[in-house]
CSV table of C-alpha atoms and ligand atoms in Angstrom, one decimal:
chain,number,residue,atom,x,y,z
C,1,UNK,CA,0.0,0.0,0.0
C,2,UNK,CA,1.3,3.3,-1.0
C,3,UNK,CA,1.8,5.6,2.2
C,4,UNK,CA,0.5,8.9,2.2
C,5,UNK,CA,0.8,12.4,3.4
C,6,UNK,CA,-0.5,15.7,4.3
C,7,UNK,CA,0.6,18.5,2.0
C,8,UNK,CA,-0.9,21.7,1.4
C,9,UNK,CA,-1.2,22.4,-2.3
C,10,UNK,CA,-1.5,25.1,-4.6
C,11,UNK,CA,-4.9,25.0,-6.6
C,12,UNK,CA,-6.9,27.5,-8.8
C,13,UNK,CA,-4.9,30.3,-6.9
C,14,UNK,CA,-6.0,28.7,-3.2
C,15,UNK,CA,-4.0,26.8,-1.0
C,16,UNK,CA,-5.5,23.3,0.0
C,17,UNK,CA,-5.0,20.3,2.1
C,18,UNK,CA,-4.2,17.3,0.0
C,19,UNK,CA,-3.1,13.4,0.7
C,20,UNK,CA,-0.7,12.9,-1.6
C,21,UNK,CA,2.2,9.9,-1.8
C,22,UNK,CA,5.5,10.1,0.3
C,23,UNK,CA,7.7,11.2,-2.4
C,24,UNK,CA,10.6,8.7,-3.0
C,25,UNK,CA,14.2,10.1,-3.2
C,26,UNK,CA,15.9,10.3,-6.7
C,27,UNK,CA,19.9,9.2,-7.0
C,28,UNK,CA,20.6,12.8,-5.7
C,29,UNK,CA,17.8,13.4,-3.3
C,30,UNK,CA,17.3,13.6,0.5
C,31,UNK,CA,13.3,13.2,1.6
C,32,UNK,CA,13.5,15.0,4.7
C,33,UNK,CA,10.6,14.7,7.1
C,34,UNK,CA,9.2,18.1,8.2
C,35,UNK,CA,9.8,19.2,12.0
C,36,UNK,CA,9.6,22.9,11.4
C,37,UNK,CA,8.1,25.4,8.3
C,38,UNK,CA,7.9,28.7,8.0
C,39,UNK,CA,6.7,31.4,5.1
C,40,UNK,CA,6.7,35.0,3.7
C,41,UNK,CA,5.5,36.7,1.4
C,42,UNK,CA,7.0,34.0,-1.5
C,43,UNK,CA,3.7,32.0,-0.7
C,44,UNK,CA,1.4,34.8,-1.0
C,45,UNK,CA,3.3,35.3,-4.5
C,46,UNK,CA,2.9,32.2,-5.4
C,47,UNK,CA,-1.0,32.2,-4.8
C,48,UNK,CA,-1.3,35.4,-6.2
C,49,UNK,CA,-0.4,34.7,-9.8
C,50,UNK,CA,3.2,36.4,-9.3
C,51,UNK,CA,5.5,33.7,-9.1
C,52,UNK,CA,4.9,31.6,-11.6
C,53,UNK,CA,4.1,28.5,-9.5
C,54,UNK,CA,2.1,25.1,-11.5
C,55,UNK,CA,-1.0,24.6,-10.5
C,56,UNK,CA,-1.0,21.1,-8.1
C,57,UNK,CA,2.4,22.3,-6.6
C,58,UNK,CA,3.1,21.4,-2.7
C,59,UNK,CA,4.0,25.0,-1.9
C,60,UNK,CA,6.7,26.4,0.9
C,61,UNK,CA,10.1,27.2,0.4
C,62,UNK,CA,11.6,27.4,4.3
C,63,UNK,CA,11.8,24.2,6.4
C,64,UNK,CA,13.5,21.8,8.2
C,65,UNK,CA,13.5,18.2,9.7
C,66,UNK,CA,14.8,14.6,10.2
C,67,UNK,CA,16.3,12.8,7.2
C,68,UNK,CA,13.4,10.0,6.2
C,69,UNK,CA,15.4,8.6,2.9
C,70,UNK,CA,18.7,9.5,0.8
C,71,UNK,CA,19.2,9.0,-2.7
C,72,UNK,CA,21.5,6.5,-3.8
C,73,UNK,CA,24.3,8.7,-5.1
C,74,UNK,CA,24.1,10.8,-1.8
C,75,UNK,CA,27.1,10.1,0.6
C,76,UNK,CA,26.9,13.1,2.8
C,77,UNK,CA,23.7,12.3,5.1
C,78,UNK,CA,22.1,9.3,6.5
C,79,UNK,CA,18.7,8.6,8.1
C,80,UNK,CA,17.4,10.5,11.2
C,81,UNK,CA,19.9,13.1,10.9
C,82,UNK,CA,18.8,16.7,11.7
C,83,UNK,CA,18.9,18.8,8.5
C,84,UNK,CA,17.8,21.6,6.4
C,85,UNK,CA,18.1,23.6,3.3
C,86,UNK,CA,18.5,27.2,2.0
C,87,UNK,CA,15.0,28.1,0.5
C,88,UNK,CA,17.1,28.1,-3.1
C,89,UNK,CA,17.4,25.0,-4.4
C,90,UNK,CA,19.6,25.6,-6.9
C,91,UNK,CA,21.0,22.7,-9.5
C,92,UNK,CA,25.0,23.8,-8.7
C,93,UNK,CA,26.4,22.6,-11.7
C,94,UNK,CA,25.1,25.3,-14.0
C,95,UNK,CA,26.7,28.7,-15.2
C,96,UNK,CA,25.4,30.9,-12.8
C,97,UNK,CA,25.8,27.9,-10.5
C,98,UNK,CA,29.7,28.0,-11.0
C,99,UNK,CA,30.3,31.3,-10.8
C,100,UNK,CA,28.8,31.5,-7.2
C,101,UNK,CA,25.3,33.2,-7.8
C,102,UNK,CA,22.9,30.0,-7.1
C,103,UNK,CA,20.3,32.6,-6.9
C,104,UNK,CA,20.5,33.2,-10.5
C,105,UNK,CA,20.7,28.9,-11.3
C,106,UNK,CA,20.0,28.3,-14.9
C,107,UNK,CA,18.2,25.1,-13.9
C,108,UNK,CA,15.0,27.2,-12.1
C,109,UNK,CA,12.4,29.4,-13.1
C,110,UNK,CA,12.5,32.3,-10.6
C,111,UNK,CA,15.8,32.8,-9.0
C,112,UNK,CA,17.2,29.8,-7.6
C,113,UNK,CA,13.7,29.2,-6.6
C,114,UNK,CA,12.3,26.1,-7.3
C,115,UNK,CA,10.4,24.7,-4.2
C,116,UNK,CA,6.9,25.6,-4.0
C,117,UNK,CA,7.2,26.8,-7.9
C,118,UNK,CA,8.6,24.4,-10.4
C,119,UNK,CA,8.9,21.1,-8.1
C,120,UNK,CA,6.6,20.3,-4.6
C,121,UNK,CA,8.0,22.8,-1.5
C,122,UNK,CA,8.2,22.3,2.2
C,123,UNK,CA,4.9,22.7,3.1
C,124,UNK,CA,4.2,18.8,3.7
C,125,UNK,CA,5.0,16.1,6.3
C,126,UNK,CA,7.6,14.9,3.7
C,127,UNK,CA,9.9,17.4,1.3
C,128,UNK,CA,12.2,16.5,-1.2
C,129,UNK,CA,15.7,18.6,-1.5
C,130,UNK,CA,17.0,17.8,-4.8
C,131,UNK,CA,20.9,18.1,-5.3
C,132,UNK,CA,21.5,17.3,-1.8
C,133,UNK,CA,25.4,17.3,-1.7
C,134,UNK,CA,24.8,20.9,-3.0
C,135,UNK,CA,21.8,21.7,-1.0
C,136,UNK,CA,21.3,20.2,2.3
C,137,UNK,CA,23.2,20.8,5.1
C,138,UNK,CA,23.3,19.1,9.0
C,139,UNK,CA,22.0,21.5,12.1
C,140,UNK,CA,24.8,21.6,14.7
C,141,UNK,CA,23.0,20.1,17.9
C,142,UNK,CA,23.3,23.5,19.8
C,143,UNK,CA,20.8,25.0,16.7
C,144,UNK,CA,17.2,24.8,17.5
C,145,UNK,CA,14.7,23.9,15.0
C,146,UNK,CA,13.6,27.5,15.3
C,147,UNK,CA,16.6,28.8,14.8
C,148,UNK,CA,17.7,26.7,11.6
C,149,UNK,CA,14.1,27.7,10.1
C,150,UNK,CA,15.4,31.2,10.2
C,151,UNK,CA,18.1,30.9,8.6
C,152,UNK,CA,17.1,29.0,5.6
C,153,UNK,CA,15.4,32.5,4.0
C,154,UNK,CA,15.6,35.4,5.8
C,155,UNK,CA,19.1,35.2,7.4
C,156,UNK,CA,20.2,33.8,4.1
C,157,UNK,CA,19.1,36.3,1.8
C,158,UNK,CA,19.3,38.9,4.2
C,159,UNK,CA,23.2,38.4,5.0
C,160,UNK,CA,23.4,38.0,1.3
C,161,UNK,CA,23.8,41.8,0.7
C,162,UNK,CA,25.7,42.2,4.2
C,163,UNK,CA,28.4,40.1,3.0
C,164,UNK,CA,28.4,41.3,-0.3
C,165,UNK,CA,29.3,44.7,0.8
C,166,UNK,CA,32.1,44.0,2.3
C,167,UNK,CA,31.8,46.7,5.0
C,168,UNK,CA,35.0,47.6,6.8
C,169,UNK,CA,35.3,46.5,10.5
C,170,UNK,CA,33.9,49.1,12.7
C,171,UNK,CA,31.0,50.5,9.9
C,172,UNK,CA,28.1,52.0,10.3
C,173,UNK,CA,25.5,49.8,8.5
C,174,UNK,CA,22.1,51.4,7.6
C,175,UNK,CA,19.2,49.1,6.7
C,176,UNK,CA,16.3,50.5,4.7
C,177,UNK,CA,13.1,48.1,5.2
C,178,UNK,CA,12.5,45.7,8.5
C,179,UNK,CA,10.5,42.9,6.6
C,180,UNK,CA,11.9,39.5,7.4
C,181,UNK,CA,14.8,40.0,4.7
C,182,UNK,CA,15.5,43.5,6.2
C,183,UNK,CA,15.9,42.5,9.5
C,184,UNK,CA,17.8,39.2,8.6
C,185,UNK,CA,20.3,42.0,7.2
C,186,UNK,CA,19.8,43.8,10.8
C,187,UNK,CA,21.2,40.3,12.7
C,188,UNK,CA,24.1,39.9,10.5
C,189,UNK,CA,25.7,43.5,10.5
C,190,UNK,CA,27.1,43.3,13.6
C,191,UNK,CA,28.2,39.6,13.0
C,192,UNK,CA,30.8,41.2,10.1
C,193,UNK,CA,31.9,44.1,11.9
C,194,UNK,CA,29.7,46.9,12.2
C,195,UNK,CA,30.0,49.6,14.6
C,196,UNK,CA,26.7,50.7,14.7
C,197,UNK,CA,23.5,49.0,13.3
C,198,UNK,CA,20.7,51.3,12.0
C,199,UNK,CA,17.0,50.4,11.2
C,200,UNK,CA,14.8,52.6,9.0
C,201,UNK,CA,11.4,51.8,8.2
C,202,UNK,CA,7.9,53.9,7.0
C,203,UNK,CA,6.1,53.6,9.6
C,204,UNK,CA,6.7,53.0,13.8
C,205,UNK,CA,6.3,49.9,15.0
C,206,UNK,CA,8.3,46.5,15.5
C,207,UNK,CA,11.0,48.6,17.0
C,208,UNK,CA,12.1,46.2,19.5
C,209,UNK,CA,12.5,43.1,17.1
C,210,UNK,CA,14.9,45.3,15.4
C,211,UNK,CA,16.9,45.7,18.7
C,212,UNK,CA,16.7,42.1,19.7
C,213,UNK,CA,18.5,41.2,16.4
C,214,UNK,CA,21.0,43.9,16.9
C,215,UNK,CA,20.2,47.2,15.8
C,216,UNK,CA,21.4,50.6,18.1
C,217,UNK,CA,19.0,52.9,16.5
C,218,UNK,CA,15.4,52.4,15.1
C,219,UNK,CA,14.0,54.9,12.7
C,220,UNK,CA,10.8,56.0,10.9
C,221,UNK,CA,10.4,57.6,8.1
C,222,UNK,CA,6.4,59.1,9.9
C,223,UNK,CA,8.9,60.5,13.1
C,224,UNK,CA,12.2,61.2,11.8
C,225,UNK,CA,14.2,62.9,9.9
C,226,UNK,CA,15.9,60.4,8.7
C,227,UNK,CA,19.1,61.3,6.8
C,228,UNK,CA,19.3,64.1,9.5
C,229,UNK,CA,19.9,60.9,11.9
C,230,UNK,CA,22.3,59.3,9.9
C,231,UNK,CA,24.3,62.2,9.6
C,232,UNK,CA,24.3,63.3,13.2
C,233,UNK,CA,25.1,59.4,14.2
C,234,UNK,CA,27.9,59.3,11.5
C,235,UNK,CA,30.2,62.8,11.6
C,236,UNK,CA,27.7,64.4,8.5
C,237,UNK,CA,29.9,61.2,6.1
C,238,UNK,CA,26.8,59.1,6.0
C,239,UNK,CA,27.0,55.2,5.9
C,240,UNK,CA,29.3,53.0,4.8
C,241,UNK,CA,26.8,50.1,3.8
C,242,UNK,CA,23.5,50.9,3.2
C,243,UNK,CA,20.7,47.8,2.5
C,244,UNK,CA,18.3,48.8,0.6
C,245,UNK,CA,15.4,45.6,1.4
C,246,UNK,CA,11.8,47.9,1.3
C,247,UNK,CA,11.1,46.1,-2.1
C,248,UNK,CA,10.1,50.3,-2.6
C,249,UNK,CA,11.5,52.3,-5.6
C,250,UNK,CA,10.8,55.2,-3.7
C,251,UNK,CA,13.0,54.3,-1.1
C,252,UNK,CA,16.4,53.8,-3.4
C,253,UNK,CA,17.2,57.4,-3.9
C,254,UNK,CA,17.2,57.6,0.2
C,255,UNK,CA,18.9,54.6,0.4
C,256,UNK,CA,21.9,56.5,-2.4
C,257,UNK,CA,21.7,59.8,0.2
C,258,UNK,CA,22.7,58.2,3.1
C,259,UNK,CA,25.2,56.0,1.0
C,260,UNK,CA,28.9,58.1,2.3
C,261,UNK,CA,31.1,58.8,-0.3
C,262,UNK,CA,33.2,55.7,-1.4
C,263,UNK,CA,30.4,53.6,0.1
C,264,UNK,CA,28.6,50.5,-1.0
C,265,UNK,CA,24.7,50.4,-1.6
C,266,UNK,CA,23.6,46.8,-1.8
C,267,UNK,CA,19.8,46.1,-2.5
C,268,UNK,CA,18.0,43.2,-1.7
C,269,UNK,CA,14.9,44.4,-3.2
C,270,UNK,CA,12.7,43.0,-6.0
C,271,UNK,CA,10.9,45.6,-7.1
C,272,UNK,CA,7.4,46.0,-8.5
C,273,UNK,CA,6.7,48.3,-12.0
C,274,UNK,CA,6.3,47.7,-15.7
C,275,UNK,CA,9.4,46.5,-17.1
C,276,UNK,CA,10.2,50.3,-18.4
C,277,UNK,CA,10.6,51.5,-15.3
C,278,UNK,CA,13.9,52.6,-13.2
C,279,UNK,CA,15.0,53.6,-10.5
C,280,UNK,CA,15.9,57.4,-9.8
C,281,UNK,CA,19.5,58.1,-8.4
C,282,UNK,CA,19.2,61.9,-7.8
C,283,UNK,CA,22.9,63.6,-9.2
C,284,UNK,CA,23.4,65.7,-5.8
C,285,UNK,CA,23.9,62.4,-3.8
C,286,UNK,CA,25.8,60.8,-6.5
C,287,UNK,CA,27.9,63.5,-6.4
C,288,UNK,CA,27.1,64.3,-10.3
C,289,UNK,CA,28.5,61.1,-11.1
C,290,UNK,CA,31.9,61.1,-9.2
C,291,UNK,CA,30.6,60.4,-5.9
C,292,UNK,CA,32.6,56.8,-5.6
C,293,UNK,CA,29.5,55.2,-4.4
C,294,UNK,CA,29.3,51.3,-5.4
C,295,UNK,CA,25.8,49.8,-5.9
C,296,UNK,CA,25.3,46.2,-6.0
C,297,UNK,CA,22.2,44.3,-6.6
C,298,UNK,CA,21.8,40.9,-5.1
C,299,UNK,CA,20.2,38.2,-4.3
C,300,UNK,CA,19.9,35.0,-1.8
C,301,UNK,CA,23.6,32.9,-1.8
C,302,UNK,CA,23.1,29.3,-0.7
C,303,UNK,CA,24.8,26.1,-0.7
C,304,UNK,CA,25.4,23.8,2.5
C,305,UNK,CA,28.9,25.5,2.2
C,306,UNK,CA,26.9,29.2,3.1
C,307,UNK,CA,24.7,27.7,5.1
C,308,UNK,CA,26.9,25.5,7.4
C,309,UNK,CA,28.6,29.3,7.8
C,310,UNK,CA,25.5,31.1,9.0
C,311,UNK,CA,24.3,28.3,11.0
C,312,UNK,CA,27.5,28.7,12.9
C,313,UNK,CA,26.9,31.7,13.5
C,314,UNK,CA,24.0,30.5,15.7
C,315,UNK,CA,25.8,27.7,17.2
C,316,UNK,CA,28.6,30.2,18.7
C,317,UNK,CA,26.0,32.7,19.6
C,318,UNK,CA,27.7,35.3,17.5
C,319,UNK,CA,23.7,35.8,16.3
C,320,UNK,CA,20.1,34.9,17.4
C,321,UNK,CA,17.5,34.9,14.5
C,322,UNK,CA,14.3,33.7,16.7
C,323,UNK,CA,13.0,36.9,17.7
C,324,UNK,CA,11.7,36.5,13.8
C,325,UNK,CA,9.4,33.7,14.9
C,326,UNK,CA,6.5,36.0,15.8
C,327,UNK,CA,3.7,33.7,16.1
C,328,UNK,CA,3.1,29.9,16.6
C,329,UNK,CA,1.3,27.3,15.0
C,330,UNK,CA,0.4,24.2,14.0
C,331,UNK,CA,0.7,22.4,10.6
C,332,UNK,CA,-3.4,21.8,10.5
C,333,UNK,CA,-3.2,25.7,11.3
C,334,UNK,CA,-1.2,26.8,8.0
C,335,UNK,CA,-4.5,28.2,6.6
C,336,UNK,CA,-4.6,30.5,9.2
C,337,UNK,CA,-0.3,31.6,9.6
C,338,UNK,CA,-0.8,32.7,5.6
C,339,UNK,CA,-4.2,34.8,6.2
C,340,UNK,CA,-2.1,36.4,9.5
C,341,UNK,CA,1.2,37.2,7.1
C,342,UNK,CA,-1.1,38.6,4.6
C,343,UNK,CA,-2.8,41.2,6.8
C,344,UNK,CA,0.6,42.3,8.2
C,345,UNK,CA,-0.3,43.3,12.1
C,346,UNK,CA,2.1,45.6,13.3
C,347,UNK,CA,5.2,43.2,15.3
C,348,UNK,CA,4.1,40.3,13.4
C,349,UNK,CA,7.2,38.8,11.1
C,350,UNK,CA,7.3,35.3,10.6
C,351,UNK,CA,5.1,32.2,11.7
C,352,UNK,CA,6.7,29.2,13.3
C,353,UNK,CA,4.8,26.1,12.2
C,354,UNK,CA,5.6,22.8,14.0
C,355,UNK,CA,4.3,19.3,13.0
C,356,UNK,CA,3.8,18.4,16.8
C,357,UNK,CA,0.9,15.2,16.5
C,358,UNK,CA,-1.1,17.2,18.7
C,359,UNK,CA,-1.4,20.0,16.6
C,360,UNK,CA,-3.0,18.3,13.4
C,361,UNK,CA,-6.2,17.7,14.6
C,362,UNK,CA,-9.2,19.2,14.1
C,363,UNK,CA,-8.0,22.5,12.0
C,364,UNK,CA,-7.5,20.4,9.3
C,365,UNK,CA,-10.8,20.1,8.4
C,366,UNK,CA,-12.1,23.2,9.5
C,367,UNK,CA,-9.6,25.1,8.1
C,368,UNK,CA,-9.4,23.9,4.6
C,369,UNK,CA,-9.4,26.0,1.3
C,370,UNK,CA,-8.8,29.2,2.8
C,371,UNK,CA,-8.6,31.9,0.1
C,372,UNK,CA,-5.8,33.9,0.1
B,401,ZN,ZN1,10.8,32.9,2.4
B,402,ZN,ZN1,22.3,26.1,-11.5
């Protein structure tokens, strides 16, 4: 008899409860039974029409678990051991692959991203990691399940443009937007050397998430004047790295201000508009085109190499990502975690989603085919 599963799955623009077969591993595959999941707003994308996700897909994208099966190629991982993946799954053999920009893999169809939009995600008691010698990597035993979920999205993509930069030890690091991948940029500044850590967002609120992950001065755009801040805090120079993460094309020219000169603007943005539209870098702050002001555009870096770094990050204490995990819930609940992430309360980041048998009871049912 074929064993089965819950997985929640992707239909006619809804996400539903399904029973659908374990998957079996392929040569290079781990199955990895769920422990943890998490989301953001890749889901809501994906049942919104803008990622282009196939209809019947198991969507999710962050998880982690227990190794149920390995692939017959894969040497690296055996059964029961505690593991995850970054939320890119990239192939790692391709161009892009090569050159070390995963996030751009030849192999998927947005980004690296292929869970939850080209093959079946995380969202189910069973999830398939393909290219596992590339992909999956073991959680140090001193690294919660709480803590590993963090890292596989926000802390990855949010370091991404951290670690890009290549800030200078004792920087001041300015971060523009405190959504998940803003603030996973906020708990890794201090990690590579900044001096001070500073938080703008639009509108007050969530203020002390930002400071549990490390930031020394919170700002809104509704209280402050911002770039007055940033100048007062830094000698009138400005910042050495600025993120720019509000996924706003308003926000880039403020993120290019309070760039210093001979600084470096990363952006972990993707921004929304018609394909004819750019972004406006006013002359003044660029100073007319000889202000020595680098701007990078990037996006999530993964690979067990990158991710066995940042989860040591956690496992030597150097960072703490769980102040992410907002709210809690259970698997049955998922319905429910989505509708809360959609209507964005103020203070509420990320959802923590266990598979505890207690919690899949009777939410299941009574939760099923939400619309999102
Ligand atoms: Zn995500
Ligand atoms: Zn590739």
């Amino acid at each position: 008899m074929t064993q089965t599963m819950k997985a929640f799955v992707l239909h006619e623009g809804r996400g539903r409860f399904e029973e659908r077969p374990l998957p079996k591993a392929g040569p290079t595959d781990v199955i990895v039974r769920a422990t943890a999941v998490s989301a953001c707003s890749a889901e809501l994308a994906c049942l919104s029409g803008e990622f282009p996700a196939a209809e019947g897909t198991v969507l999710g994208h962050e998880g982690v678990g227990v190794v149920h099966e390995v692939g017959s190629l894969v040497t690296e991982f055996e059964v029961g051991q505690r593991v995850t993946t970054a939320s890119t799954t990239p192939c790692g053999i391709c161009a892009n692959c090569q050159r070390g920009f995963s996030g751009h893999c030849r192999q998927a169809v947005w980004g690296g991203y292929t869970f939850g939009v080209s093959r079946d995600g995380t969202f189910a008691e069973y999830f398939t990691v393909p290219q596992a010698g590339y992909n999956v990597v073991s959680i140090p035993d001193k690294v919660s399940d709480a803590a590993a979920l963090c890292i596989t999205d926000t802390i990855a993509s949010g370091s991404t443009g951290v670690e890009a930069a290549q800030p200078p030890l004792g920087s001041v690091i300015v971060v523009f937007g405190q959504g998940h991948i803003g603030l996973g940029a906020t708990a890794t500044a201090r990690a590579v050397g900044a001096a001070l850590v500073i938080t703008v967002k639009s509108r007050p609120g969530g203020e002390h998430i930002a400071k549990a992950l490390g930031a020394d001065f919170s700002f809104n755009l509704a209280d402050h004047d911002v770039q007055a801040e940033i100048r007062d805090l830094t000698g009138g120079l400005g910042a050495d790295v600025v993120i720019e993460a509000t996924g706003a094309r308003a926000s880039f020219p403020m993120a290019v201000e309070a760039t210093r000169e001979g600084g470096v603007l990363a952006v972990l943005s993707a921004y929304d508009g018609p394909a004819d539209a750019a972004l406006e870098i006013p002359l003044a702050h660029w100073g007319w085109g000889i202000g020595d002001k680098t701007i990078l555009s990037t996006f999530q870096r993964c690979g067990s190499e990158r991710m066995g770094r940042l989860l040591r990050l956690v496992e030597t204490g150097r960072i703490d990502p769980t102040p992410l995990l907002t709210r809690t819930y259970g698997f049955g609940d998922l319905p429910r975690a989505l509708a809360d992430l959609k209507a964005r309360p103020t203070g509420h980041i990320k959802p923590l989603i266990t598979f505890e048998p207690a919690s899949f009871q009777d939410e299941f049912e009574t939760t099923q085919g939400v619309e999102l």
